[in-house]
Short mmCIF file of C-alpha atoms and ligand atoms in Angstrom, two decimals:
data_model
loop_
_atom_site.label_atom_id
_atom_site.label_comp_id
_atom_site.label_asym_id
_atom_site.label_seq_id
_atom_site.Cartn_x
_atom_site.Cartn_y
_atom_site.Cartn_z
CA MET A 1 -21.06 10.24 7.95
CA ASN A 2 -21.03 8.93 4.10
CA ALA A 3 -21.59 11.46 2.07
CA ILE A 4 -19.68 12.85 -1.41
CA LEU A 5 -20.64 16.87 -0.74
CA GLN A 6 -19.02 18.20 -3.52
CA VAL A 7 -16.96 16.85 -6.81
CA ASN A 8 -15.28 20.26 -8.06
CA ALA A 9 -14.61 18.50 -11.56
CA GLU A 10 -12.53 22.25 -13.45
CA ASP A 11 -10.23 21.93 -9.97
CA MET A 12 -9.92 17.75 -10.07
CA ASP A 13 -10.75 17.96 -6.28
CA ALA A 14 -14.00 16.35 -3.97
CA VAL A 15 -14.95 16.78 -1.07
CA VAL A 16 -16.33 13.33 1.14
CA GLN A 17 -17.58 12.67 4.49
CA PRO A 18 -14.93 9.54 5.66
CA GLY A 19 -17.91 7.10 5.68
CA VAL A 20 -17.41 7.24 2.04
CA THR A 21 -15.65 4.18 1.00
CA ARG A 22 -13.26 4.04 -2.07
CA LYS A 23 -15.14 1.46 -4.25
CA ALA A 24 -18.38 4.03 -3.85
CA LEU A 25 -16.61 7.39 -4.59
CA ASN A 26 -15.16 5.98 -7.77
CA THR A 27 -18.62 5.28 -8.83
CA HIS A 28 -20.13 8.41 -8.27
CA LEU A 29 -17.21 9.63 -10.75
CA ARG A 30 -16.89 7.54 -13.08
CA ASP A 31 -18.98 10.06 -15.28
CA THR A 32 -16.63 12.32 -14.84
CA GLY A 33 -14.03 11.17 -16.38
CA LEU A 34 -12.09 10.97 -12.85
CA PHE A 35 -10.78 9.17 -10.46
CA PHE A 36 -9.47 9.01 -6.67
CA SER A 37 -6.06 7.36 -7.05
CA VAL A 38 -5.29 6.25 -3.61
CA ASP A 39 -6.38 1.63 -3.80
CA PRO A 40 -5.64 -0.13 -0.89
CA GLY A 41 -7.11 -3.21 -2.39
CA ALA A 42 -9.79 -3.45 0.46
CA ASP A 43 -13.11 -1.61 0.04
CA ALA A 44 -11.84 0.39 2.55
CA SER A 45 -13.73 4.07 3.73
CA ILE A 46 -11.89 7.20 3.10
CA GLY A 47 -11.79 8.21 6.78
CA GLY A 48 -10.11 5.08 7.50
CA MET A 49 -7.37 5.46 4.84
CA ALA A 50 -6.51 8.89 5.64
CA ALA A 51 -5.86 7.13 9.44
CA THR A 52 -3.33 4.97 8.51
CA GLY A 53 -1.97 6.91 5.37
CA ALA A 54 -3.56 3.60 2.94
CA SER A 55 -1.36 3.33 -0.12
CA GLY A 56 -1.08 0.34 -2.32
CA THR A 57 -0.85 -0.94 -5.59
CA ASN A 58 -0.55 2.13 -7.83
CA ALA A 59 1.25 4.72 -5.80
CA VAL A 60 4.13 4.45 -7.07
CA ARG A 61 1.93 6.23 -10.07
CA TYR A 62 -0.29 8.63 -8.21
CA GLY A 63 1.01 8.69 -4.49
CA THR A 64 -0.37 7.52 -1.32
CA MET A 65 -2.90 8.99 1.33
CA LYS A 66 -0.61 12.00 2.49
CA ASP A 67 -0.10 12.93 -1.03
CA ASN A 68 -3.87 13.55 -2.07
CA ILE A 69 -5.47 15.03 0.91
CA LEU A 70 -5.53 18.15 -0.08
CA ALA A 71 -7.29 19.43 3.23
CA LEU A 72 -9.55 17.76 6.11
CA LYS A 73 -11.36 18.68 8.97
CA ALA A 74 -11.41 17.49 12.27
CA VAL A 75 -13.01 17.49 15.69
CA LEU A 76 -10.45 18.03 17.90
CA PRO A 77 -10.47 16.13 22.36
CA SER A 78 -11.79 19.33 23.06
CA GLY A 79 -14.42 19.27 20.75
CA GLU A 80 -13.03 22.10 18.39
CA VAL A 81 -13.57 22.22 15.37
CA VAL A 82 -10.66 22.31 13.10
CA THR A 83 -10.18 23.35 8.82
CA THR A 84 -6.31 22.26 8.80
CA ALA A 85 -5.98 24.13 4.68
CA ALA A 86 -8.18 25.25 2.15
CA ARG A 87 -8.64 23.61 -1.13
CA ALA A 88 -5.96 25.28 -3.62
CA ARG A 89 -3.44 22.85 -5.09
CA LYS A 90 -0.18 23.89 -2.59
CA SER A 91 -0.35 26.49 0.35
CA SER A 92 2.85 27.26 2.12
CA ALA A 93 0.41 28.78 5.36
CA GLY A 94 2.34 27.21 8.28
CA TYR A 95 2.04 24.08 9.46
CA ASP A 96 1.52 21.31 6.75
CA LEU A 97 -1.94 20.41 9.54
CA THR A 98 -3.16 17.88 7.28
CA ARG A 99 -0.32 15.89 6.73
CA LEU A 100 -0.25 15.45 10.24
CA MET A 101 -3.69 14.19 10.96
CA VAL A 102 -3.18 12.29 7.90
CA GLY A 103 -1.49 8.59 9.37
CA SER A 104 -2.58 9.83 13.07
CA GLU A 105 -3.76 6.98 13.32
CA GLY A 106 -7.46 8.22 15.21
CA THR A 107 -5.09 9.61 17.70
CA LEU A 108 -5.33 13.19 17.29
CA GLY A 109 -8.15 13.82 15.58
CA LEU A 110 -11.77 12.22 14.12
CA ILE A 111 -11.50 12.81 10.71
CA THR A 112 -15.04 14.50 9.94
CA GLU A 113 -14.06 15.40 5.97
CA LEU A 114 -11.95 14.75 3.46
CA THR A 115 -11.07 17.03 0.54
CA LEU A 116 -9.24 14.36 -1.95
CA ARG A 117 -7.64 15.49 -5.23
CA LEU A 118 -8.75 13.46 -8.67
CA ARG A 119 -7.14 12.56 -11.12
CA GLY A 120 -7.70 12.17 -14.98
CA ILE A 121 -9.10 8.61 -16.02
CA PRO A 122 -6.66 7.19 -18.70
CA GLU A 123 -7.63 6.96 -22.24
CA ALA A 124 -5.48 3.51 -22.33
CA VAL A 125 -4.44 1.04 -19.79
CA SER A 126 -2.52 -1.84 -20.27
CA ALA A 127 -1.95 -4.64 -18.14
CA ALA A 128 1.33 -6.94 -18.24
CA THR A 129 3.19 -9.94 -16.99
CA CYS A 130 6.78 -11.49 -16.96
CA SER A 131 8.26 -14.65 -14.63
CA PHE A 132 11.73 -14.55 -13.57
CA PRO A 133 14.14 -16.93 -12.22
CA SER A 134 13.57 -15.82 -8.79
CA VAL A 135 13.02 -12.46 -6.66
CA GLU A 136 16.60 -11.48 -6.65
CA ALA A 137 16.35 -11.23 -10.60
CA ALA A 138 12.60 -9.62 -10.35
CA CYS A 139 13.72 -7.33 -8.12
CA ASN A 140 16.97 -5.82 -10.39
CA ALA A 141 14.29 -5.61 -13.14
CA VAL A 142 11.90 -2.87 -10.83
CA ILE A 143 14.54 -1.36 -9.89
CA VAL A 144 16.58 -0.69 -13.44
CA THR A 145 12.28 0.10 -14.65
CA ILE A 146 12.29 2.58 -11.66
CA GLN A 147 15.36 4.33 -12.51
CA TYR A 148 15.20 4.56 -15.81
CA GLY A 149 11.91 6.72 -15.31
CA LEU A 150 9.41 4.60 -16.76
CA PRO A 151 6.05 6.11 -15.28
CA VAL A 152 4.26 2.45 -14.49
CA ALA A 153 0.70 2.64 -12.59
CA ARG A 154 1.63 -0.45 -10.94
CA ILE A 155 4.73 -2.96 -10.36
CA GLU A 156 3.61 -5.93 -8.30
CA LEU A 157 5.92 -8.54 -6.72
CA LEU A 158 4.32 -12.29 -6.30
CA ASP A 159 6.89 -14.77 -5.35
CA ALA A 160 6.46 -17.82 -6.10
CA LEU A 161 4.57 -18.98 -3.01
CA GLN A 162 1.94 -16.29 -3.59
CA VAL A 163 1.43 -17.56 -6.76
CA ARG A 164 0.75 -20.92 -6.22
CA ALA A 165 -2.16 -20.52 -4.40
CA VAL A 166 -3.56 -18.15 -6.45
CA ASN A 167 -3.69 -20.28 -9.31
CA ALA A 168 -5.66 -22.44 -6.68
CA TYR A 169 -7.11 -19.46 -5.39
CA SER A 170 -8.82 -17.43 -8.59
CA LYS A 171 -7.79 -20.30 -11.12
CA LEU A 172 -5.37 -18.51 -12.44
CA SER A 173 -2.54 -21.19 -14.40
CA LEU A 174 0.04 -18.04 -14.29
CA PRO A 175 3.81 -20.39 -13.99
CA GLU A 176 4.72 -20.71 -10.44
CA ALA A 177 8.20 -18.91 -10.57
CA PRO A 178 8.78 -15.04 -8.68
CA LEU A 179 6.37 -12.66 -11.26
CA LEU A 180 5.83 -9.24 -11.86
CA LEU A 181 2.65 -7.85 -12.72
CA LEU A 182 1.77 -4.33 -13.45
CA GLU A 183 0.14 -1.97 -15.38
CA PHE A 184 0.62 2.18 -17.75
CA HIS A 185 -1.93 4.04 -18.60
CA GLY A 186 -1.08 7.55 -20.83
CA SER A 187 -2.45 7.30 -23.98
CA GLU A 188 -3.06 3.84 -26.92
CA ALA A 189 0.36 4.65 -27.97
CA GLY A 190 2.02 5.23 -24.76
CA VAL A 191 1.32 2.26 -22.93
CA ALA A 192 2.40 -0.12 -25.73
CA GLU A 193 6.21 2.03 -26.03
CA GLN A 194 5.95 1.45 -22.12
CA ALA A 195 4.86 -2.39 -21.94
CA GLN A 196 7.03 -2.95 -24.52
CA ALA A 197 10.29 -0.98 -23.16
CA PHE A 198 9.76 -3.43 -20.15
CA GLY A 199 9.39 -5.91 -21.74
CA GLU A 200 12.95 -5.28 -22.96
CA ILE A 201 14.28 -4.81 -19.36
CA ALA A 202 12.84 -7.69 -17.78
CA SER A 203 14.78 -9.66 -21.14
CA ASP A 204 17.88 -8.80 -19.63
CA MET A 205 17.08 -9.48 -15.84
CA GLY A 206 16.31 -12.91 -17.47
CA GLY A 207 12.75 -12.91 -17.29
CA THR A 208 10.36 -15.15 -19.21
CA GLY A 209 6.81 -15.24 -20.88
CA PHE A 210 6.22 -11.40 -20.77
CA THR A 211 2.24 -10.95 -21.91
CA PHE A 212 0.74 -7.81 -22.39
CA THR A 213 -2.85 -7.40 -22.79
CA THR A 214 -5.44 -4.08 -23.03
CA ARG A 215 -8.46 -6.26 -22.58
CA GLU A 216 -10.33 -5.52 -20.38
CA GLU A 217 -11.95 -8.24 -18.79
CA ASP A 218 -8.68 -9.92 -18.50
CA ARG A 219 -7.10 -7.14 -16.84
CA ASN A 220 -9.83 -6.68 -13.78
CA ALA A 221 -9.09 -10.73 -13.72
CA LEU A 222 -6.03 -10.32 -12.65
CA TRP A 223 -5.68 -7.85 -10.67
CA GLN A 224 -8.79 -9.12 -8.80
CA ALA A 225 -6.50 -12.17 -8.32
CA ARG A 226 -3.49 -9.81 -7.05
CA HIS A 227 -6.75 -7.82 -5.03
CA ASP A 228 -7.36 -11.44 -3.84
CA ALA A 229 -4.26 -12.25 -2.60
CA TYR A 230 -3.90 -11.82 1.13
CA TRP A 231 -7.47 -14.63 1.05
CA ALA A 232 -5.09 -16.74 -1.45
CA GLY A 233 -2.70 -16.61 0.73
CA LEU A 234 -4.84 -18.31 3.88
CA GLN A 235 -5.52 -20.82 1.84
CA LEU A 236 -1.56 -22.65 1.47
CA ARG A 237 -2.50 -23.49 5.26
CA PRO A 238 -6.30 -24.17 5.95
CA GLY A 239 -6.91 -23.78 9.90
CA ALA A 240 -3.39 -21.74 10.52
CA LYS A 241 -3.29 -17.66 11.15
CA GLY A 242 -2.06 -14.93 9.06
CA LEU A 243 0.27 -12.75 10.16
CA SER A 244 0.89 -10.00 7.85
CA THR A 245 3.96 -7.89 8.44
CA ASP A 246 5.12 -5.09 5.60
CA VAL A 247 8.45 -3.32 5.07
CA CYS A 248 10.10 -0.88 3.15
CA VAL A 249 13.43 0.45 1.72
CA PRO A 250 14.98 2.38 -0.59
CA VAL A 251 14.05 0.56 -3.85
CA SER A 252 17.96 -0.10 -4.66
CA ARG A 253 17.75 -2.70 -1.49
CA LEU A 254 14.96 -3.94 -2.60
CA ALA A 255 16.21 -7.07 -4.08
CA ASP A 256 18.61 -7.56 -1.12
CA CYS A 257 16.40 -6.88 1.57
CA VAL A 258 13.84 -9.89 -0.11
CA THR A 259 15.98 -11.81 -1.01
CA ALA A 260 17.08 -12.02 2.75
CA ALA A 261 13.64 -12.24 3.89
CA GLN A 262 12.95 -15.28 1.80
CA ASP A 263 15.98 -17.39 3.10
CA ARG A 264 15.39 -16.59 6.03
CA LEU A 265 11.22 -17.85 5.79
CA ALA A 266 13.63 -21.28 3.86
CA SER A 267 15.70 -21.88 6.12
CA ALA A 268 13.05 -21.27 9.13
CA GLY A 269 10.72 -23.95 7.68
CA MET A 270 7.99 -21.26 7.93
CA MET A 271 5.09 -21.28 4.72
CA ALA A 272 4.84 -17.14 4.14
CA PRO A 273 4.05 -16.04 0.74
CA ILE A 274 5.31 -12.79 -0.66
CA VAL A 275 3.85 -10.37 -2.47
CA GLY A 276 5.08 -6.16 -2.86
CA HIS A 277 4.27 -2.94 -4.51
CA VAL A 278 7.80 -3.49 -4.99
CA GLY A 279 7.95 -0.01 -7.58
CA ASP A 280 8.27 1.98 -3.72
CA GLY A 281 10.69 -0.45 -2.27
CA ASN A 282 7.33 -2.13 -0.05
CA PHE A 283 6.14 -5.99 0.51
CA HIS A 284 4.32 -7.88 2.69
CA CYS A 285 5.23 -11.16 4.04
CA LEU A 286 1.89 -12.94 5.15
CA LEU A 287 3.09 -15.58 8.30
CA LEU A 288 1.34 -18.75 7.67
CA VAL A 289 0.44 -19.72 12.05
CA ASP A 290 -0.98 -22.38 14.01
CA MET A 291 -1.98 -19.84 17.08
CA ASP A 292 -2.07 -23.20 19.08
CA ASN A 293 1.79 -24.00 19.07
CA HIS A 294 3.83 -20.63 20.87
CA ALA A 295 6.83 -22.34 19.19
CA GLU A 296 5.77 -20.89 16.00
CA ILE A 297 4.01 -18.07 17.51
CA ASP A 298 8.07 -17.16 18.91
CA GLN A 299 9.61 -17.99 15.37
CA ALA A 300 6.74 -15.42 13.33
CA GLU A 301 7.48 -12.92 16.13
CA ASP A 302 12.04 -13.18 16.04
CA PHE A 303 10.63 -13.41 11.66
CA ILE A 304 8.62 -9.79 12.62
CA GLY A 305 11.03 -8.25 14.54
CA TRP A 306 14.63 -9.16 12.11
CA LEU A 307 12.89 -7.85 9.24
CA ASN A 308 12.23 -4.63 11.21
CA ASP A 309 15.68 -4.03 11.81
CA LEU A 310 17.00 -5.62 8.55
CA ALA A 311 14.24 -2.96 6.66
CA ILE A 312 15.72 -0.15 8.91
CA SER A 313 19.09 -0.74 8.66
CA MET A 314 19.47 -0.41 4.81
CA GLY A 315 17.34 3.46 5.77
CA GLY A 316 14.06 1.61 5.07
CA THR A 317 11.37 2.12 7.26
CA CYS A 318 9.16 -1.34 9.41
CA THR A 319 5.87 0.11 8.02
CA GLY A 320 5.22 1.55 4.27
CA GLU A 321 1.48 0.92 4.70
CA HIS A 322 -0.93 0.04 7.62
CA GLY A 323 0.86 2.30 9.99
CA ILE A 324 2.17 1.20 13.40
CA GLY A 325 -0.82 0.59 15.48
CA GLN A 326 0.29 -1.27 18.55
CA GLY A 327 1.75 -4.62 17.46
CA LYS A 328 4.90 -1.90 15.26
CA ALA A 329 5.34 1.04 18.62
CA LYS A 330 8.30 -0.89 19.77
CA TYR A 331 10.25 0.13 16.43
CA LEU A 332 9.14 3.67 15.67
CA GLU A 333 11.83 5.26 17.97
CA ARG A 334 14.02 2.57 16.89
CA GLU A 335 13.28 3.74 13.70
CA LEU A 336 13.12 7.77 13.84
CA GLY A 337 15.45 8.28 16.93
CA PRO A 338 14.17 9.88 20.88
CA GLY A 339 13.46 13.28 19.74
CA ALA A 340 11.35 12.39 17.37
CA MET A 341 9.82 10.36 19.52
CA THR A 342 9.80 12.86 22.78
CA MET A 343 8.58 15.88 19.79
CA MET A 344 5.36 13.20 18.72
CA GLN A 345 4.74 12.57 22.17
CA ALA A 346 4.58 16.47 23.50
CA ILE A 347 2.15 17.52 20.04
CA LYS A 348 -0.19 14.83 21.32
CA ARG A 349 -0.48 14.97 24.67
CA GLY A 350 -0.23 18.88 23.32
CA ILE A 351 -3.51 18.23 21.29
CA ASP A 352 -5.21 14.98 23.69
CA PRO A 353 -3.72 15.76 27.20
CA LEU A 354 -6.44 13.80 29.02
CA GLY A 355 -5.43 10.80 26.52
CA ILE A 356 -8.94 10.20 25.55
CA LEU A 357 -8.60 9.39 21.68
CA ASN A 358 -6.53 5.74 20.97
CA PRO A 359 -3.68 6.01 23.50
CA GLY A 360 -1.14 3.17 23.89
CA LYS A 361 -1.29 3.31 20.11
CA MET A 362 1.39 3.92 18.17
CA GLY A 363 3.91 4.20 21.63
CA LEU A 364 1.68 7.98 22.53
CA THR A 365 -0.26 7.85 25.86
C1 LIG B 1 -7.39 -7.73 2.08
C2 LIG B 1 -6.83 -5.83 2.50
C3 LIG B 1 -5.75 -5.75 2.41
C4 LIG B 1 -5.02 -4.45 2.17
N1 LIG B 1 -4.38 -4.44 1.72
C5 LIG B 1 -3.79 -2.67 1.48
C6 LIG B 1 -2.12 -2.49 1.40
O1 LIG B 1 -1.85 -3.40 -0.19
N2 LIG B 1 -2.47 -1.10 1.39
C7 LIG B 1 -2.01 -0.27 2.46
O2 LIG B 1 -2.41 0.77 2.69
N3 LIG B 1 -3.48 -0.97 3.36
C8 LIG B 1 -4.12 -2.05 2.54
N4 LIG B 1 -4.85 -2.82 3.30
C9 LIG B 1 -6.07 -1.73 5.09
C10 LIG B 1 -6.19 -0.61 4.76
O3 LIG B 1 -5.92 -0.16 4.00
C11 LIG B 1 -6.89 -0.42 5.79
O4 LIG B 1 -7.54 -1.52 5.81
C12 LIG B 1 -8.13 0.54 5.76
O5 LIG B 1 -7.04 2.35 5.16
C13 LIG B 1 -8.43 1.24 6.92
O6 LIG B 1 -9.31 1.48 7.20
P1 LIG B 1 -11.22 1.07 6.95
O7 LIG B 1 -12.28 1.62 6.91
O8 LIG B 1 -11.19 -0.77 7.66
O9 LIG B 1 -10.82 2.07 9.02
P2 LIG B 1 -10.98 1.37 10.44
O10 LIG B 1 -10.48 0.08 10.35
O11 LIG B 1 -12.50 1.16 10.46
O12 LIG B 1 -10.20 2.27 11.05
C14 LIG B 1 -8.47 1.90 11.13
C15 LIG B 1 -8.02 3.82 11.88
O13 LIG B 1 -8.06 4.15 11.86
C16 LIG B 1 -8.25 5.25 12.43
N5 LIG B 1 -10.14 5.47 11.82
C17 LIG B 1 -11.43 5.22 11.17
N6 LIG B 1 -11.84 5.86 11.09
C18 LIG B 1 -11.43 7.61 11.71
C19 LIG B 1 -11.68 9.06 11.62
N7 LIG B 1 -12.91 9.42 10.53
N8 LIG B 1 -11.27 9.81 12.42
C20 LIG B 1 -9.77 9.84 12.65
N9 LIG B 1 -9.43 8.63 12.92
C21 LIG B 1 -9.95 7.14 11.69
C22 LIG B 1 -9.77 4.27 13.41
O14 LIG B 1 -9.02 4.84 14.86
C23 LIG B 1 -8.83 3.27 13.69
O15 LIG B 1 -7.09 3.53 14.36
C24 LIG B 1 -5.66 -3.94 3.59
C25 LIG B 1 -6.46 -4.55 4.20
C26 LIG B 1 -7.65 -5.53 3.97
C27 LIG B 1 -8.31 -5.57 4.14
#
């Protein structure tokens, strides 16, 4: 099911089948001056991205899958086909079934069609990098940038270990220190102004080596390196498995959460590069673990549990993206409480009484 069924350029939306991948969609849209903004890096299917509630690098500006799906069609376990909403930009008609289905991880129905919100390709795009003396300083620059209302399109953190990995994998020579990688969208004058404003904030936070480019080849090289960060991280410890975990906290708690994670990793002697979509308060640790060593596996699981609890205690979530799946099912109740679990279980049983769709996922049967 990989057909693009409609592109309604005047309304800035498109209707697609779930097997369309985001790169195929954006290639198809190129001549319309529009693009689909959600970019998790991987060339995932739109259906999979909807089912997992994906986001990624530019959610800070354009939102997540939850913000960019206007309506969808799904087949319920009963065989009934439902349409969750019209193509209108907003609606107050009934329950928000679209958002119920987005992020439901295949537990409620099979999505067969999606109406997506599209955005205008910006007139100008620029990318910037800036190094910092610590992740705390970098996070503080992010906090001020967001509080200041600077409309960054992407603002990504790489800790020093991740920069080392990216340099080796993507043949770059970035300074091996915590790094912020940014993108600005707007008019020619607008992107220059935004970059300059960020440069001033960064400098106040101890940032050094601020560079800014509008050249497409340079921007693409930087973002390709960011998108390859996972593969680069794996190369730091050949033979190890990468256990990736992400949390998301209110942006004001970002520096505290990332710093605490780094301290704990260092004191446990664990190798785990950190990258983050930090404009949203979201970051990932890639724990490089020898899966033949049970002590290391236990240590990694302890760390993941500790980090989830820390994020929840800061008013955050155990998963900003990637979803609950099976691995994080035990944290869902801790985050939302028993009332929300009872409500989710009632929804699951009401729609899927025989438990035939992804039973056990998200802790729901
Ligand atoms: C290197 C890498 C980096 C990534 N970085 C990010 C990131 O930064 N941010 C982020 O959010 N994600 C990230 N991801 C995860 C990525 O977004 C997900 O893999 C993707 O959203 C799932 O799409 P898929 O096509 O792989 O789906 P699948 O793996 O096929 O499916 C995922 C889930 O969705 C369900 N599903 C799939 N299609 C449907 C459908 N039509 N109807 C109902 N349920 C369905 C499946 O049952 C399954 O539970 C990354 C992945 C990789 C490999």
